[in-house]
């Protein structure tokens, strides 16, 4: 026990002289260690600490230690790859190159750990010795490309893509959840990784995961962010579709094989000879396609309104005000400064901001409710709510900017704001009136058609009698 303790202490310090002395005292100490050690060997420890000379000596005495695994089934090469100790890796590979393929308790080989940690030079060395290591998968079905994207290692991903001549199946391989590397990049909003993968033209942008979701479906279900629009545009430019759109395309027969790109005439653009009437979507179809954009805008407005409510123009009092004769403070910490300095404007600000917040939340609720927005009544209602949201947001901005503007500039600013509010409200009223009249006209036409049909039916019945 005493000699083993000294051996482990020497491994921690990288003390080559002590190792030599111990080997002179007991030449079989390393061989016995293989039989009795069930955790880290001195090789594991020396590798972890980066002691190159110690590793060389211990492997020269007993090369079998290179294949020994610790309690997590990790070899010394696993540790060296994760740490990035390139010199130690080269020594280990000379002794036992097949250890590149060894898998730890999570199914990860040394190449996987190097990819997770972003060790570019280590990856080049491992691939050169054993290219097959890149084909290994973890217990979750992840290959080395999955791990690069999952841990946001774009540079490593680029190196792997440039080093190997990977086939289509490998690049579009799925993990146990059915996620490809593009699914993972979209879910984590890695815009640079997404652009790089799409540029390769080897990634299936419409591959579905185990739940039947494409990359655009995953984007729609993920947390809302400013880069959602950019990611969505990149995916659509690459031919990305929602799962429901793919199913609809499968149902549409292709009757015109001679048209460009084998598109049905009904789905072709007008400039390619498609049906113009069918290429102009209805407003309900337009809303279905723009649902994600409207959801992002409504979410941003709700966030802005919430932030403005919690931190109004001028901020909040940081401490209690002075007490009056009755022991009541002039103001309390956390209350809006604007409510005391501009009480009238604060009331208008509070009303406008609250309306913007509630109406934006109403928009979000309507969009996720599953209501049939192809019906004009629902479209009209959503349009009114969005107008109200945008209008009250503009009013909130006008009041805020007026409050924080110095008095010397407040008069001209006030005039500009008044003119802007009048023009804006007039425009909104005009649009609302126009759409309301159009809705009434459509309703009147439908009613007239029903009456005409009833009259014709009655006339036909009289003739038959």
CSV table of C-alpha atoms in Angstrom, one decimal:
chain,number,residue,atom,x,y,z
A,1,UNK,CA,0.0,0.0,0.0
A,2,UNK,CA,2.8,2.4,0.8
A,3,UNK,CA,4.5,1.9,-2.5
A,4,UNK,CA,1.3,2.4,-4.4
A,5,UNK,CA,0.6,5.6,-2.5
A,6,UNK,CA,4.0,6.9,-3.5
A,7,UNK,CA,3.4,5.9,-7.1
A,8,UNK,CA,0.1,7.9,-7.2
A,9,UNK,CA,1.9,10.9,-5.5
A,10,UNK,CA,4.6,10.7,-8.1
A,11,UNK,CA,2.0,10.7,-10.9
A,12,UNK,CA,0.3,13.8,-9.5
A,13,UNK,CA,3.7,15.6,-9.4
A,14,UNK,CA,5.1,14.1,-12.6
A,15,UNK,CA,8.1,12.9,-10.6
A,16,UNK,CA,10.0,10.7,-13.0
A,17,UNK,CA,12.9,10.1,-10.6
A,18,UNK,CA,10.5,8.7,-7.9
A,19,UNK,CA,8.9,6.4,-10.5
A,20,UNK,CA,12.2,5.0,-11.5
A,21,UNK,CA,13.1,4.4,-7.9
A,22,UNK,CA,9.8,2.6,-7.3
A,23,UNK,CA,10.3,0.4,-10.4
A,24,UNK,CA,13.8,-0.5,-9.2
A,25,UNK,CA,12.3,-1.6,-5.8
A,26,UNK,CA,9.4,-3.5,-7.4
A,27,UNK,CA,9.5,-4.2,-11.2
A,28,UNK,CA,6.0,-5.7,-11.1
A,29,UNK,CA,4.2,-2.8,-9.4
A,30,UNK,CA,2.5,-1.6,-12.6
A,31,UNK,CA,1.4,-5.2,-13.5
A,32,UNK,CA,-0.1,-5.7,-10.1
A,33,UNK,CA,-1.8,-2.3,-10.4
A,34,UNK,CA,-3.7,-3.5,-13.5
A,35,UNK,CA,-5.2,-6.3,-11.4
A,36,UNK,CA,-6.1,-4.3,-8.3
A,37,UNK,CA,-7.0,-0.8,-9.6
A,38,UNK,CA,-10.6,-0.2,-10.5
A,39,UNK,CA,-10.4,3.6,-10.7
A,40,UNK,CA,-7.8,6.0,-12.2
A,41,UNK,CA,-4.4,4.4,-12.8
A,42,UNK,CA,-1.2,6.5,-12.4
A,43,UNK,CA,-1.4,6.9,-16.2
A,44,UNK,CA,-4.8,8.5,-16.0
A,45,UNK,CA,-3.6,11.0,-13.3
A,46,UNK,CA,-0.3,11.8,-15.1
A,47,UNK,CA,-2.3,12.4,-18.3
A,48,UNK,CA,-4.8,14.6,-16.5
A,49,UNK,CA,-1.9,16.7,-15.2
A,50,UNK,CA,-0.1,16.8,-18.5
A,51,UNK,CA,3.2,15.2,-17.4
A,52,UNK,CA,4.6,14.0,-20.8
A,53,UNK,CA,7.8,12.5,-19.6
A,54,UNK,CA,6.1,10.5,-16.8
A,55,UNK,CA,3.6,9.2,-19.3
A,56,UNK,CA,6.4,8.1,-21.7
A,57,UNK,CA,8.2,6.2,-18.9
A,58,UNK,CA,5.2,4.5,-17.5
A,59,UNK,CA,4.1,3.3,-21.0
A,60,UNK,CA,7.6,2.2,-21.8
A,61,UNK,CA,7.4,-0.1,-18.7
A,62,UNK,CA,3.9,-1.3,-19.3
A,63,UNK,CA,2.1,-0.5,-22.6
A,64,UNK,CA,-1.0,-2.3,-21.5
A,65,UNK,CA,-1.9,0.7,-19.2
A,66,UNK,CA,-2.9,2.6,-22.3
A,67,UNK,CA,-6.0,0.4,-22.7
A,68,UNK,CA,-7.0,0.5,-19.0
A,69,UNK,CA,-10.3,2.3,-18.1
A,70,UNK,CA,-11.4,4.1,-15.0
A,71,UNK,CA,-14.7,3.9,-13.3
A,72,UNK,CA,-16.4,5.9,-16.1
A,73,UNK,CA,-14.8,3.6,-18.7
A,74,UNK,CA,-12.5,6.4,-19.8
A,75,UNK,CA,-9.0,5.7,-21.0
A,76,UNK,CA,-6.0,7.9,-20.7
A,77,UNK,CA,-6.7,9.0,-24.3
A,78,UNK,CA,-10.2,10.1,-23.4
A,79,UNK,CA,-8.6,12.4,-20.7
A,80,UNK,CA,-5.8,13.7,-23.0
A,81,UNK,CA,-8.3,14.4,-25.8
A,82,UNK,CA,-10.6,16.4,-23.5
A,83,UNK,CA,-7.6,18.3,-22.0
A,84,UNK,CA,-5.9,18.9,-25.3
A,85,UNK,CA,-2.6,17.4,-24.4
A,86,UNK,CA,-1.4,16.8,-27.9
A,87,UNK,CA,2.1,15.4,-27.0
A,88,UNK,CA,0.6,12.8,-24.7
A,89,UNK,CA,-2.0,11.8,-27.3
A,90,UNK,CA,0.7,11.1,-29.8
A,91,UNK,CA,2.6,8.9,-27.3
A,92,UNK,CA,-0.6,7.0,-26.5
A,93,UNK,CA,-1.5,6.5,-30.2
A,94,UNK,CA,1.9,5.0,-30.9
A,95,UNK,CA,1.4,2.5,-28.2
A,96,UNK,CA,-2.2,1.6,-28.9
A,97,UNK,CA,-4.0,3.3,-31.9
A,98,UNK,CA,-7.2,1.3,-31.5
A,99,UNK,CA,-7.9,3.0,-28.2
A,100,UNK,CA,-9.3,5.8,-30.5
A,101,UNK,CA,-12.4,3.6,-30.8
A,102,UNK,CA,-13.0,3.0,-27.1
A,103,UNK,CA,-16.2,4.3,-25.7
A,104,UNK,CA,-16.8,5.6,-22.2
A,105,UNK,CA,-19.9,5.1,-20.1
A,106,UNK,CA,-21.8,7.6,-22.2
A,107,UNK,CA,-20.7,6.0,-25.5
A,108,UNK,CA,-18.3,8.8,-26.3
A,109,UNK,CA,-14.9,8.0,-27.8
A,110,UNK,CA,-11.8,10.4,-27.5
A,111,UNK,CA,-12.8,12.2,-30.7
A,112,UNK,CA,-16.2,13.0,-29.3
A,113,UNK,CA,-14.6,14.6,-26.2
A,114,UNK,CA,-12.2,16.6,-28.3
A,115,UNK,CA,-15.1,17.9,-30.4
A,116,UNK,CA,-17.0,18.9,-27.3
A,117,UNK,CA,-14.1,20.8,-25.9
A,118,UNK,CA,-13.1,22.4,-29.2
A,119,UNK,CA,-9.7,20.8,-29.5
A,120,UNK,CA,-9.0,21.3,-33.2
A,121,UNK,CA,-5.4,19.9,-33.4
A,122,UNK,CA,-6.4,16.9,-31.4
A,123,UNK,CA,-9.2,16.1,-33.8
A,124,UNK,CA,-6.8,16.3,-36.7
A,125,UNK,CA,-4.5,13.9,-35.1
A,126,UNK,CA,-7.2,11.4,-34.1
A,127,UNK,CA,-8.8,11.5,-37.5
A,128,UNK,CA,-5.5,10.9,-39.2
A,129,UNK,CA,-4.8,7.8,-37.1
A,130,UNK,CA,-8.3,6.3,-37.0
A,131,UNK,CA,-10.8,7.9,-39.4
A,132,UNK,CA,-13.4,5.4,-38.3
A,133,UNK,CA,-13.6,7.1,-34.9
A,134,UNK,CA,-15.8,9.8,-36.5
A,135,UNK,CA,-18.5,7.2,-37.3
A,136,UNK,CA,-19.0,6.3,-33.7
A,137,UNK,CA,-22.2,7.3,-31.9
A,138,UNK,CA,-23.0,7.9,-28.3
A,139,UNK,CA,-25.7,6.1,-26.3
A,140,UNK,CA,-28.1,8.8,-27.5
A,141,UNK,CA,-27.3,8.1,-31.1
A,142,UNK,CA,-25.2,11.3,-31.6
A,143,UNK,CA,-22.3,11.3,-33.9
A,144,UNK,CA,-19.4,13.8,-33.7
A,145,UNK,CA,-21.2,16.4,-35.8
A,146,UNK,CA,-24.2,16.3,-33.4
A,147,UNK,CA,-21.8,17.0,-30.5
A,148,UNK,CA,-20.1,19.9,-32.3
A,149,UNK,CA,-23.5,21.6,-32.9
A,150,UNK,CA,-24.9,20.7,-29.5
A,151,UNK,CA,-21.9,22.3,-27.8
A,152,UNK,CA,-21.7,25.2,-30.2
A,153,UNK,CA,-18.3,24.3,-31.7
A,154,UNK,CA,-18.5,25.8,-35.1
A,155,UNK,CA,-14.8,25.8,-35.8
A,156,UNK,CA,-14.5,22.2,-35.0
A,157,UNK,CA,-17.5,21.4,-37.2
A,158,UNK,CA,-15.8,23.2,-40.1
A,159,UNK,CA,-12.6,21.3,-39.6
A,160,UNK,CA,-14.5,18.0,-39.6
A,161,UNK,CA,-16.4,18.9,-42.7
A,162,UNK,CA,-13.2,19.8,-44.5
A,163,UNK,CA,-11.2,16.8,-43.4
A,164,UNK,CA,-13.6,14.0,-44.2
A,165,UNK,CA,-15.4,13.1,-47.4
A,166,UNK,CA,-18.7,12.3,-45.5
A,167,UNK,CA,-21.6,10.8,-47.3
A,168,UNK,CA,-25.2,12.1,-47.3
A,169,UNK,CA,-26.3,9.6,-44.7
A,170,UNK,CA,-23.7,10.6,-42.2
A,171,UNK,CA,-24.3,14.4,-42.6
A,172,UNK,CA,-28.0,13.9,-42.2
A,173,UNK,CA,-27.8,11.2,-39.5
A,174,UNK,CA,-30.4,11.5,-36.7
A,175,UNK,CA,-29.9,11.0,-32.9
A,176,UNK,CA,-32.3,9.1,-30.7
A,177,UNK,CA,-34.8,11.9,-30.9
A,178,UNK,CA,-34.6,12.1,-34.7
A,179,UNK,CA,-32.7,15.3,-34.7
A,180,UNK,CA,-30.2,16.1,-37.4
A,181,UNK,CA,-27.4,18.6,-36.9
A,182,UNK,CA,-29.6,21.3,-38.6
A,183,UNK,CA,-32.4,20.5,-36.2
A,184,UNK,CA,-30.1,21.1,-33.2
A,185,UNK,CA,-28.6,24.3,-34.7
A,186,UNK,CA,-32.1,25.8,-35.3
A,187,UNK,CA,-33.3,24.8,-31.8
A,188,UNK,CA,-30.3,26.6,-30.3
A,189,UNK,CA,-30.6,29.6,-32.6
A,190,UNK,CA,-27.0,29.2,-33.9
A,191,UNK,CA,-27.4,31.4,-36.9
A,192,UNK,CA,-23.8,31.1,-38.1
A,193,UNK,CA,-23.9,27.3,-37.9
A,194,UNK,CA,-27.2,27.3,-39.8
A,195,UNK,CA,-25.8,29.4,-42.6
A,196,UNK,CA,-22.7,27.3,-42.9
A,197,UNK,CA,-24.6,24.0,-43.0
A,198,UNK,CA,-27.0,25.4,-45.6
A,199,UNK,CA,-24.1,26.6,-47.8
A,200,UNK,CA,-22.8,23.0,-48.1
A,201,UNK,CA,-25.9,22.0,-50.0
A,202,UNK,CA,-25.7,18.5,-48.5
A,203,UNK,CA,-28.1,19.0,-45.6
A,204,UNK,CA,-31.7,17.9,-45.8
A,205,UNK,CA,-33.5,21.1,-44.7
A,206,UNK,CA,-36.9,19.3,-44.6
A,207,UNK,CA,-35.8,16.2,-42.6
A,208,UNK,CA,-38.3,15.4,-39.8
A,209,UNK,CA,-37.5,14.5,-36.3
A,210,UNK,CA,-39.1,11.7,-34.3
A,211,UNK,CA,-42.1,13.9,-33.6
A,212,UNK,CA,-42.7,14.8,-37.3
A,213,UNK,CA,-41.2,18.3,-37.1
A,214,UNK,CA,-39.1,20.0,-39.7
A,215,UNK,CA,-36.6,22.7,-38.9
A,216,UNK,CA,-39.2,25.4,-39.6
A,217,UNK,CA,-41.6,23.6,-37.1
A,218,UNK,CA,-38.8,23.6,-34.5
A,219,UNK,CA,-38.2,27.3,-35.1
A,220,UNK,CA,-41.9,28.1,-34.6
A,221,UNK,CA,-42.1,26.1,-31.4
A,222,UNK,CA,-38.9,27.5,-29.8
A,223,UNK,CA,-38.5,30.6,-27.7
A,224,UNK,CA,-39.0,33.8,-29.5
A,225,UNK,CA,-35.9,35.9,-30.5
A,226,UNK,CA,-35.0,38.7,-32.8
A,227,UNK,CA,-33.0,36.4,-35.1
A,228,UNK,CA,-36.0,34.1,-35.7
A,229,UNK,CA,-36.9,36.1,-38.9
A,230,UNK,CA,-33.3,35.8,-40.2
A,231,UNK,CA,-33.2,32.0,-39.5
A,232,UNK,CA,-36.6,31.5,-41.1
A,233,UNK,CA,-35.6,33.4,-44.2
A,234,UNK,CA,-32.4,31.3,-44.5
A,235,UNK,CA,-34.3,28.1,-44.2
A,236,UNK,CA,-37.0,29.1,-46.7
A,237,UNK,CA,-34.4,30.2,-49.2
A,238,UNK,CA,-32.9,26.7,-48.9
A,239,UNK,CA,-36.3,25.2,-49.6
A,240,UNK,CA,-37.4,24.7,-46.1
A,241,UNK,CA,-41.1,23.9,-45.5
A,242,UNK,CA,-43.4,23.2,-42.5
A,243,UNK,CA,-44.4,19.6,-42.1
A,244,UNK,CA,-48.0,20.4,-43.0
A,245,UNK,CA,-46.9,22.0,-46.2
A,246,UNK,CA,-44.9,19.0,-47.2
A,247,UNK,CA,-47.9,16.7,-46.6
A,248,UNK,CA,-50.1,19.1,-48.7
A,249,UNK,CA,-47.5,19.0,-51.5
A,250,UNK,CA,-47.5,15.2,-51.5
A,251,UNK,CA,-51.3,15.2,-52.0
A,252,UNK,CA,-51.1,17.5,-55.0
A,253,UNK,CA,-50.6,15.5,-58.2
A,254,UNK,CA,-47.9,16.7,-60.6
A,255,UNK,CA,-49.7,16.9,-64.0
A,256,UNK,CA,-47.2,19.1,-65.7
A,257,UNK,CA,-43.8,17.3,-65.9
A,258,UNK,CA,-42.6,19.7,-68.6
A,259,UNK,CA,-42.7,22.8,-66.3
A,260,UNK,CA,-39.5,24.1,-64.8
A,261,UNK,CA,-38.4,22.2,-61.7
A,262,UNK,CA,-41.3,19.7,-62.2
A,263,UNK,CA,-43.7,22.1,-60.4
A,264,UNK,CA,-47.4,21.8,-60.9
A,265,UNK,CA,-48.9,24.7,-62.8
A,266,UNK,CA,-51.0,25.7,-59.9
A,267,UNK,CA,-47.9,26.1,-57.7
A,268,UNK,CA,-45.7,27.8,-60.2
A,269,UNK,CA,-44.9,31.5,-60.1
A,270,UNK,CA,-46.7,33.7,-62.5
A,271,UNK,CA,-43.5,34.5,-64.4
A,272,UNK,CA,-43.2,30.7,-65.1
A,273,UNK,CA,-46.6,30.4,-66.5
A,274,UNK,CA,-48.5,29.5,-63.4
A,275,UNK,CA,-52.2,30.3,-62.8
A,276,UNK,CA,-52.3,33.9,-61.6
A,277,UNK,CA,-55.6,33.5,-59.8
A,278,UNK,CA,-54.2,30.6,-57.8
A,279,UNK,CA,-50.9,32.3,-57.1
A,280,UNK,CA,-52.5,35.2,-55.3
A,281,UNK,CA,-53.2,33.7,-51.8
A,282,UNK,CA,-56.2,34.8,-49.8
A,283,UNK,CA,-55.7,36.8,-46.7
A,284,UNK,CA,-56.3,33.8,-44.5
A,285,UNK,CA,-53.5,32.0,-46.4
A,286,UNK,CA,-51.3,35.1,-46.0
A,287,UNK,CA,-51.9,35.1,-42.3
A,288,UNK,CA,-51.1,31.4,-42.0
A,289,UNK,CA,-47.7,32.0,-43.6
A,290,UNK,CA,-47.0,35.2,-41.6
A,291,UNK,CA,-48.2,33.7,-38.3
A,292,UNK,CA,-44.7,33.4,-37.0
A,293,UNK,CA,-43.8,37.0,-37.9
A,294,UNK,CA,-46.9,38.4,-36.2
A,295,UNK,CA,-46.2,36.2,-33.2
A,296,UNK,CA,-42.6,37.6,-32.9
A,297,UNK,CA,-43.8,41.2,-33.3
A,298,UNK,CA,-46.6,40.8,-30.7
A,299,UNK,CA,-44.1,39.1,-28.3
A,300,UNK,CA,-41.6,42.0,-28.7
A,301,UNK,CA,-44.3,44.6,-28.1
A,302,UNK,CA,-45.5,42.8,-25.0
A,303,UNK,CA,-41.9,42.7,-23.7
A,304,UNK,CA,-41.5,46.4,-24.4
A,305,UNK,CA,-44.7,47.3,-22.7
A,306,UNK,CA,-43.9,45.2,-19.7
A,307,UNK,CA,-40.4,46.7,-19.4
A,308,UNK,CA,-41.9,50.3,-19.8
A,309,UNK,CA,-44.4,49.5,-17.0
A,310,UNK,CA,-41.8,48.3,-14.6
A,311,UNK,CA,-39.3,51.0,-15.5
A,312,UNK,CA,-41.3,54.1,-16.7
A,313,UNK,CA,-39.6,57.2,-18.1
A,314,UNK,CA,-37.6,58.9,-15.3
A,315,UNK,CA,-37.2,55.6,-13.4
A,316,UNK,CA,-38.4,54.9,-9.9
A,317,UNK,CA,-37.4,56.4,-6.5
A,318,UNK,CA,-34.5,54.6,-5.0
A,319,UNK,CA,-35.2,55.6,-1.4
A,320,UNK,CA,-38.0,56.8,0.9
A,321,UNK,CA,-38.9,60.5,0.7
A,322,UNK,CA,-38.8,63.0,3.6
A,323,UNK,CA,-41.6,62.6,6.2
A,324,UNK,CA,-44.2,65.3,6.6
A,325,UNK,CA,-45.8,66.4,9.9
A,326,UNK,CA,-48.0,63.3,10.0
A,327,UNK,CA,-45.1,61.0,9.5
A,328,UNK,CA,-46.0,60.1,5.9
A,329,UNK,CA,-43.2,60.0,3.3
A,330,UNK,CA,-43.4,62.3,0.3
A,331,UNK,CA,-42.8,59.2,-1.9
A,332,UNK,CA,-41.8,55.6,-1.4
A,333,UNK,CA,-38.9,53.6,-2.8
A,334,UNK,CA,-39.9,51.8,-6.0
A,335,UNK,CA,-42.7,54.2,-7.0
A,336,UNK,CA,-42.5,55.9,-10.4
A,337,UNK,CA,-40.9,59.4,-10.4
A,338,UNK,CA,-43.1,60.4,-13.3
A,339,UNK,CA,-46.2,59.8,-11.2
A,340,UNK,CA,-45.1,62.6,-8.9
A,341,UNK,CA,-43.5,65.0,-11.3
A,342,UNK,CA,-46.0,64.6,-14.2
A,343,UNK,CA,-49.1,63.0,-12.7
A,344,UNK,CA,-51.4,63.8,-15.6
A,345,UNK,CA,-49.0,62.5,-18.2
A,346,UNK,CA,-48.3,59.5,-16.1
A,347,UNK,CA,-52.0,58.5,-16.2
A,348,UNK,CA,-52.1,58.8,-20.0
A,349,UNK,CA,-48.8,56.8,-20.2
A,350,UNK,CA,-50.2,54.1,-17.9
A,351,UNK,CA,-53.4,53.7,-19.9
A,352,UNK,CA,-51.7,53.6,-23.3
A,353,UNK,CA,-49.0,51.2,-22.1
A,354,UNK,CA,-51.5,48.9,-20.5
A,355,UNK,CA,-53.6,48.7,-23.6
A,356,UNK,CA,-50.6,47.9,-25.7
A,357,UNK,CA,-49.6,45.2,-23.3
A,358,UNK,CA,-53.0,43.6,-23.1
A,359,UNK,CA,-53.7,43.8,-26.8
A,360,UNK,CA,-50.4,42.3,-27.7
A,361,UNK,CA,-51.1,39.4,-25.3
A,362,UNK,CA,-54.5,39.1,-26.9
A,363,UNK,CA,-52.9,38.8,-30.3
A,364,UNK,CA,-50.6,36.0,-29.0
A,365,UNK,CA,-53.6,34.2,-27.5
A,366,UNK,CA,-55.6,34.4,-30.7
A,367,UNK,CA,-52.6,33.1,-32.8
A,368,UNK,CA,-52.2,30.0,-30.6
A,369,UNK,CA,-55.9,29.4,-30.2
A,370,UNK,CA,-56.2,27.5,-33.5
A,371,UNK,CA,-59.1,29.7,-34.7
A,372,UNK,CA,-59.9,29.5,-38.4
A,373,UNK,CA,-58.3,32.8,-39.5
A,374,UNK,CA,-59.4,32.2,-43.1
A,375,UNK,CA,-62.7,33.5,-42.0
A,376,UNK,CA,-63.0,37.3,-42.6
A,377,UNK,CA,-64.5,38.0,-39.3
A,378,UNK,CA,-61.5,36.6,-37.4
A,379,UNK,CA,-59.2,38.4,-39.8
A,380,UNK,CA,-61.0,41.7,-39.1
A,381,UNK,CA,-60.9,41.2,-35.4
A,382,UNK,CA,-57.2,40.4,-35.4
A,383,UNK,CA,-56.5,43.4,-37.6
A,384,UNK,CA,-58.3,45.7,-35.2
A,385,UNK,CA,-56.3,44.4,-32.2
A,386,UNK,CA,-53.0,44.8,-34.0
A,387,UNK,CA,-53.9,48.3,-35.0
A,388,UNK,CA,-54.8,49.1,-31.4
A,389,UNK,CA,-51.5,47.6,-30.2
A,390,UNK,CA,-49.3,49.6,-32.7
A,391,UNK,CA,-51.3,52.8,-32.0
A,392,UNK,CA,-51.0,52.6,-28.2
A,393,UNK,CA,-47.3,51.7,-28.5
A,394,UNK,CA,-46.8,54.9,-30.6
A,395,UNK,CA,-48.7,56.9,-28.0
A,396,UNK,CA,-46.6,55.4,-25.2
A,397,UNK,CA,-43.4,56.4,-27.0
A,398,UNK,CA,-44.8,60.0,-27.6
A,399,UNK,CA,-45.6,60.5,-23.9
A,400,UNK,CA,-42.3,59.0,-22.8
A,401,UNK,CA,-40.1,61.1,-25.1
A,402,UNK,CA,-42.1,64.2,-24.2
A,403,UNK,CA,-41.5,63.6,-20.4
A,404,UNK,CA,-37.7,63.1,-20.7
A,405,UNK,CA,-37.1,66.1,-23.1
A,406,UNK,CA,-35.8,69.3,-21.4
A,407,UNK,CA,-38.2,72.1,-21.1
A,408,UNK,CA,-36.4,74.3,-23.6
A,409,UNK,CA,-37.1,71.7,-26.3
A,410,UNK,CA,-40.5,70.5,-25.1
A,411,UNK,CA,-42.6,73.0,-27.0
A,412,UNK,CA,-41.5,72.2,-30.5
A,413,UNK,CA,-41.4,68.5,-29.7
A,414,UNK,CA,-44.9,68.7,-28.3
A,415,UNK,CA,-46.1,70.2,-31.6
A,416,UNK,CA,-44.5,67.5,-33.6
A,417,UNK,CA,-46.0,64.8,-31.4
A,418,UNK,CA,-49.4,66.3,-31.7
A,419,UNK,CA,-49.3,66.4,-35.5
A,420,UNK,CA,-47.9,62.9,-35.6
A,421,UNK,CA,-50.7,61.6,-33.3
A,422,UNK,CA,-53.4,63.4,-35.3
A,423,UNK,CA,-52.1,62.0,-38.6
A,424,UNK,CA,-51.6,58.5,-37.2
A,425,UNK,CA,-55.1,58.4,-35.6
A,426,UNK,CA,-56.6,59.7,-38.8
A,427,UNK,CA,-54.9,57.0,-40.8
A,428,UNK,CA,-56.0,54.3,-38.4
A,429,UNK,CA,-59.5,55.6,-38.4
A,430,UNK,CA,-59.6,55.7,-42.2
A,431,UNK,CA,-58.2,52.2,-42.6
A,432,UNK,CA,-60.6,50.9,-39.9
A,433,UNK,CA,-63.6,52.6,-41.6
A,434,UNK,CA,-62.5,51.3,-45.1
A,435,UNK,CA,-62.2,47.7,-43.9
A,436,UNK,CA,-65.4,47.8,-41.9
A,437,UNK,CA,-67.3,49.1,-45.0
A,438,UNK,CA,-65.7,46.3,-47.1
A,439,UNK,CA,-66.8,43.7,-44.6
A,440,UNK,CA,-70.3,45.1,-44.6
A,441,UNK,CA,-70.3,45.1,-48.4
A,442,UNK,CA,-69.2,41.4,-48.5
A,443,UNK,CA,-71.9,40.6,-46.0
A,444,UNK,CA,-74.5,42.4,-48.0
A,445,UNK,CA,-73.5,40.6,-51.2
A,446,UNK,CA,-73.7,37.2,-49.5
A,447,UNK,CA,-77.1,38.1,-48.1
A,448,UNK,CA,-78.2,39.3,-51.6
A,449,UNK,CA,-77.0,36.0,-53.1
A,450,UNK,CA,-79.0,34.0,-50.5
A,451,UNK,CA,-82.1,36.0,-51.2
A,452,UNK,CA,-81.7,35.6,-55.0
A,453,UNK,CA,-81.2,31.8,-54.6
A,454,UNK,CA,-84.3,31.6,-52.4
A,455,UNK,CA,-86.3,33.6,-55.0
A,456,UNK,CA,-85.1,31.3,-57.9
A,457,UNK,CA,-86.0,28.3,-55.9
A,458,UNK,CA,-89.4,29.6,-55.1
A,459,UNK,CA,-90.0,30.5,-58.8
A,460,UNK,CA,-89.0,27.0,-59.9
A,461,UNK,CA,-91.3,25.4,-57.4
A,462,UNK,CA,-94.2,27.6,-58.6
A,463,UNK,CA,-93.5,26.6,-62.3
A,464,UNK,CA,-93.5,22.9,-61.3
A,465,UNK,CA,-96.9,23.3,-59.6
